[in-house]
Tab-separated table of C-alpha atoms in Angstrom:
chain	number	residue	atom	x	y	z
A	1	GLY	CA	8.338	20.578	-5.748
A	2	GLU	CA	4.907	19.028	-6.777
A	3	ASN	CA	2.070	19.409	-4.124
A	4	VAL	CA	-1.062	17.180	-4.684
A	5	GLU	CA	-4.234	18.039	-2.615
A	6	GLN	CA	-7.050	15.448	-2.369
A	7	HIS	CA	-10.638	16.005	-1.239
A	8	PRO	CA	-12.529	14.751	0.557
A	9	SER	CA	-10.590	12.845	3.193
A	10	THR	CA	-13.640	10.823	3.972
A	11	LEU	CA	-16.753	10.026	1.903
A	12	SER	CA	-19.758	8.028	2.750
A	13	VAL	CA	-22.301	7.142	0.148
A	14	GLN	CA	-25.320	4.747	-0.237
A	15	GLU	CA	-24.927	1.746	-2.371
A	16	GLY	CA	-25.831	2.539	-5.916
A	17	ASP	CA	-24.997	6.356	-5.668
A	18	SER	CA	-21.994	7.983	-7.240
A	19	ALA	CA	-18.861	9.010	-5.545
A	20	VAL	CA	-16.525	11.739	-6.710
A	21	ILE	CA	-12.966	12.377	-5.531
A	22	LYS	CA	-11.048	15.477	-6.496
A	23	CYS	CA	-7.300	16.139	-6.659
A	24	THR	CA	-5.423	19.394	-7.567
A	25	TYR	CA	-1.762	19.528	-8.334
A	26	SER	CA	0.742	22.370	-8.396
A	27	ASP	CA	3.320	21.670	-11.052
A	28	SER	CA	1.984	22.128	-14.640
A	29	ALA	CA	4.812	19.739	-15.847
A	30	SER	CA	3.117	16.716	-14.322
A	31	ASN	CA	1.953	14.598	-17.196
A	32	TYR	CA	0.638	11.332	-15.754
A	33	PHE	CA	-2.123	10.896	-13.196
A	34	PRO	CA	-2.909	7.446	-11.792
A	35	TRP	CA	-5.494	6.475	-9.266
A	36	TYR	CA	-4.906	3.632	-6.689
A	37	LYS	CA	-7.239	1.704	-4.520
A	38	GLN	CA	-6.135	0.335	-1.240
A	39	GLU	CA	-8.136	-1.944	0.731
A	40	LEU	CA	-7.529	-2.285	4.411
A	41	GLY	CA	-4.109	-4.028	5.223
A	42	LYS	CA	-3.469	-4.542	1.510
A	43	ARG	CA	-1.304	-3.050	-1.189
A	44	PRO	CA	-2.208	-0.129	-3.369
A	45	GLN	CA	-3.576	-1.167	-6.854
A	46	LEU	CA	-3.925	0.964	-9.892
A	47	ILE	CA	-7.453	1.196	-10.963
A	48	ILE	CA	-7.429	3.820	-13.742
A	49	ASP	CA	-4.979	6.416	-15.095
A	50	ILE	CA	-4.926	9.339	-17.515
A	51	ARG	CA	-2.308	11.053	-19.446
A	52	SER	CA	-1.865	14.774	-19.771
A	53	ASN	CA	-3.022	14.774	-23.455
A	54	VAL	CA	-6.386	13.224	-22.651
A	55	GLY	CA	-9.370	14.864	-20.910
A	56	GLU	CA	-11.393	11.871	-19.868
A	57	LYS	CA	-11.123	8.050	-19.700
A	58	LYS	CA	-13.583	5.536	-18.672
A	59	ASP	CA	-13.389	1.935	-17.583
A	60	GLN	CA	-16.853	0.467	-16.838
A	61	ARG	CA	-18.088	2.112	-13.608
A	62	ILE	CA	-14.993	4.166	-13.131
A	63	ALA	CA	-14.074	7.321	-14.972
A	64	VAL	CA	-11.296	9.946	-14.574
A	65	THR	CA	-11.342	13.548	-15.848
A	66	LEU	CA	-8.419	15.986	-16.215
A	67	ASN	CA	-8.553	19.645	-16.475
A	68	LYS	CA	-4.892	20.770	-17.288
A	69	THR	CA	-5.671	24.508	-17.199
A	70	ALA	CA	-7.084	24.284	-13.784
A	71	LYS	CA	-4.612	21.672	-12.747
A	72	HIS	CA	-7.286	19.275	-11.341
A	73	PHE	CA	-8.392	15.754	-11.959
A	74	SER	CA	-11.213	13.775	-10.499
A	75	LEU	CA	-12.223	10.179	-10.033
A	76	HIS	CA	-15.856	9.341	-10.642
A	77	ILE	CA	-17.354	5.897	-9.453
A	78	THR	CA	-20.864	5.257	-10.505
A	79	GLU	CA	-23.318	2.672	-9.071
A	80	THR	CA	-21.209	2.261	-6.021
A	81	GLN	CA	-20.975	-1.328	-4.390
A	82	PRO	CA	-19.955	-2.249	-0.925
A	83	GLU	CA	-16.688	-3.809	-2.375
A	84	ASP	CA	-15.780	-0.241	-3.524
A	85	SER	CA	-15.139	0.628	0.091
A	86	ALA	CA	-11.450	1.350	0.461
A	87	VAL	CA	-8.950	4.197	0.547
A	88	TYR	CA	-8.216	5.855	-2.838
A	89	PHE	CA	-5.184	7.728	-3.722
A	90	CYS	CA	-4.485	10.093	-6.658
A	91	ALA	CA	-0.972	10.742	-7.790
A	92	ALA	CA	0.657	13.243	-10.072
A	93	ILE	CA	3.833	12.066	-11.934
A	94	LEU	CA	6.300	14.309	-13.651
A	95	TYR	CA	8.368	12.523	-16.161
A	96	SER	CA	11.406	14.394	-17.405
A	97	GLY	CA	14.858	13.497	-18.719
A	98	GLY	CA	14.372	9.901	-18.135
A	99	TYR	CA	13.220	9.986	-14.436
A	100	GLN	CA	9.851	9.975	-12.603
A	101	LYS	CA	8.901	12.167	-9.606
A	102	VAL	CA	5.952	10.716	-7.935
A	103	THR	CA	3.683	12.640	-5.509
A	104	PHE	CA	0.554	11.046	-3.961
A	105	GLY	CA	-2.501	12.764	-2.608
A	106	THR	CA	-3.381	12.062	1.107
A	107	GLY	CA	-6.094	9.685	0.299
A	108	THR	CA	-9.867	9.378	0.512
A	109	LYS	CA	-11.574	6.826	2.606
A	110	LEU	CA	-14.673	5.742	0.711
A	111	GLN	CA	-17.545	3.891	2.620
A	112	VAL	CA	-20.270	2.415	0.704
A	113	ILE	CA	-23.259	1.716	2.875
A	114	PRO	CA	-25.357	-1.198	1.802
B	1	ASP	CA	-0.632	-11.229	-6.193
B	2	SER	CA	1.403	-8.544	-7.984
B	3	GLY	CA	4.543	-10.667	-8.375
B	4	VAL	CA	6.503	-8.242	-6.151
B	5	THR	CA	7.860	-9.742	-2.978
B	6	GLN	CA	8.985	-8.002	0.319
B	7	THR	CA	10.615	-9.258	3.336
B	8	PRO	CA	10.277	-9.181	6.122
B	9	LYS	CA	6.383	-8.759	6.530
B	10	HIS	CA	6.730	-7.288	10.045
B	11	LEU	CA	9.754	-5.778	11.901
B	12	ILE	CA	9.952	-4.676	15.508
B	13	THR	CA	13.013	-2.881	16.670
B	14	ALA	CA	14.161	-0.274	19.043
B	15	THR	CA	15.161	3.386	18.645
B	16	GLY	CA	18.671	3.865	17.410
B	17	GLN	CA	18.833	0.639	15.626
B	18	ARG	CA	19.410	-0.098	12.011
B	19	VAL	CA	17.229	-2.318	9.807
B	20	THR	CA	17.262	-3.487	6.082
B	21	LEU	CA	14.079	-4.143	4.050
B	22	ARG	CA	14.233	-6.219	0.878
B	23	CYS	CA	12.281	-6.007	-2.221
B	24	SER	CA	12.226	-8.368	-5.239
B	25	PRO	CA	10.623	-6.872	-8.358
B	26	ARG	CA	8.383	-8.736	-10.915
B	27	SER	CA	10.197	-10.789	-13.401
B	28	GLY	CA	11.421	-8.461	-16.146
B	29	ASP	CA	10.822	-5.178	-14.237
B	30	LEU	CA	13.930	-2.916	-14.098
B	31	SER	CA	12.550	-0.051	-11.945
B	32	VAL	CA	11.965	-0.355	-8.230
B	33	TYR	CA	10.336	2.400	-6.171
B	34	TRP	CA	10.271	2.785	-2.358
B	35	TYR	CA	7.353	4.344	-0.503
B	36	GLN	CA	6.589	5.171	3.159
B	37	GLN	CA	3.010	5.156	4.483
B	38	SER	CA	2.610	6.334	7.999
B	39	LEU	CA	-0.534	5.664	10.030
B	40	ASP	CA	-3.480	7.258	8.406
B	41	GLN	CA	-1.094	9.024	6.002
B	42	GLY	CA	-0.642	9.017	2.319
B	43	LEU	CA	2.108	7.404	0.380
B	44	GLN	CA	5.365	9.261	0.461
B	45	PHE	CA	7.764	8.606	-2.357
B	46	LEU	CA	11.323	7.935	-1.168
B	47	ILE	CA	13.516	6.844	-4.026
B	48	GLN	CA	13.586	5.051	-7.409
B	49	TYR	CA	16.199	2.820	-8.908
B	50	TYR	CA	16.412	1.676	-12.597
B	51	ASN	CA	18.544	-1.178	-13.460
B	52	GLY	CA	20.906	-0.543	-10.642
B	53	GLU	CA	21.200	3.206	-10.888
B	54	GLU	CA	19.425	5.777	-8.741
B	55	ARG	CA	16.887	7.669	-10.797
B	56	ALA	CA	14.763	9.888	-8.685
B	57	LYS	CA	14.711	10.875	-5.044
B	58	GLY	CA	11.761	12.083	-3.082
B	59	ASN	CA	11.311	12.847	0.613
B	60	ILE	CA	14.095	10.401	1.756
B	61	LEU	CA	15.958	11.255	5.102
B	62	GLU	CA	19.780	11.109	5.047
B	63	ARG	CA	19.448	8.387	7.604
B	64	PHE	CA	17.802	6.145	4.928
B	65	SER	CA	19.648	4.731	2.024
B	66	ALA	CA	18.789	2.235	-0.784
B	67	GLN	CA	20.543	0.231	-3.511
B	68	GLN	CA	19.554	-2.018	-6.357
B	69	PHE	CA	21.665	-5.107	-7.093
B	70	PRO	CA	22.696	-6.620	-10.315
B	71	ASP	CA	19.977	-9.376	-9.924
B	72	LEU	CA	17.603	-6.216	-9.573
B	73	HIS	CA	16.322	-6.817	-6.030
B	74	SER	CA	16.484	-3.824	-3.786
B	75	GLU	CA	17.253	-3.000	-0.201
B	76	LEU	CA	16.238	-0.176	1.848
B	77	ASN	CA	18.465	0.600	4.830
B	78	LEU	CA	17.080	2.586	7.721
B	79	SER	CA	19.498	3.656	10.443
B	80	SER	CA	19.385	5.598	13.730
B	81	LEU	CA	15.700	4.759	13.912
B	82	GLU	CA	13.262	7.036	15.598
B	83	LEU	CA	9.715	6.323	16.787
B	84	GLY	CA	8.386	8.388	13.918
B	85	ASP	CA	9.879	6.018	11.492
B	86	SER	CA	7.233	3.458	12.361
B	87	ALA	CA	5.238	2.979	9.175
B	88	LEU	CA	4.410	0.638	6.410
B	89	TYR	CA	7.091	0.540	3.756
B	90	PHE	CA	6.107	-0.423	0.176
B	91	CYS	CA	8.198	-1.235	-2.739
B	92	ALA	CA	6.861	-1.104	-6.312
B	93	SER	CA	8.359	-2.309	-9.587
B	94	ALA	CA	7.756	-1.307	-13.115
B	95	ARG	CA	8.898	-2.466	-16.519
B	96	GLY	CA	10.971	0.543	-17.422
B	97	THR	CA	11.245	4.067	-16.510
B	98	GLY	CA	9.071	5.639	-19.033
B	99	ALA	CA	6.399	8.110	-18.219
B	100	TYR	CA	3.462	5.776	-18.248
B	101	ASN	CA	4.827	2.577	-16.709
B	102	GLU	CA	2.328	1.046	-14.364
B	103	GLN	CA	3.742	0.418	-10.923
B	104	PHE	CA	2.998	-2.846	-9.053
B	105	PHE	CA	3.122	-2.802	-5.416
B	106	GLY	CA	4.457	-5.310	-2.978
B	107	PRO	CA	2.729	-6.311	0.126
B	108	GLY	CA	4.641	-4.126	2.300
B	109	THR	CA	6.834	-4.362	5.390
B	110	ARG	CA	5.322	-2.944	8.676
B	111	LEU	CA	8.016	-1.475	10.651
B	112	THR	CA	7.439	-0.700	14.371
B	113	VAL	CA	10.156	1.185	16.283
B	114	LEU	CA	9.733	0.946	20.114
């Protein structure tokens, strides 16, 4: 089955700096890669996603890149703010024959220091 | 508020017992996903239902079962509970079962097995 590795597990940055979180996946058939933000005690929320036919996608301070050949994708947060502090999860989704198989990474705890 | 509701919020029970967790999807959503999140762990995909039918299975134990009813609410049944089953259980709903359907997470049910 699919295996998703996520690094780093924890990340501390100064406010205003950039943060990068990387994920690798094993199944080349995976074709959709969402990123979720989970604040302490709250539900995961989708912040950005990328499809397998796209190399990069941006939404304000957040961007995601995908390298299908190397089977890795990354989340980039620029100009970090204290409210960006949370746990971030990547996921790889394989869609085939009308069903989805969802595999999440183990999460990155991001701390933005004011 | 994602529009997905889960009950109960908290559940404390003893080993060997059986519990039922309930999820109501957003209005119009036909897909329901169940996830387990153990302490300091990532999200483990358990099972997906679409319009009453099981669509995909993840790492769901044989002691666990789920169903989706005609009104589209779903229940996750956990039996012969063990200490290791203590976790936060999320359900998520999506409009359909297509590759790029965004999943909206409920607030979760925190299960404590003593």
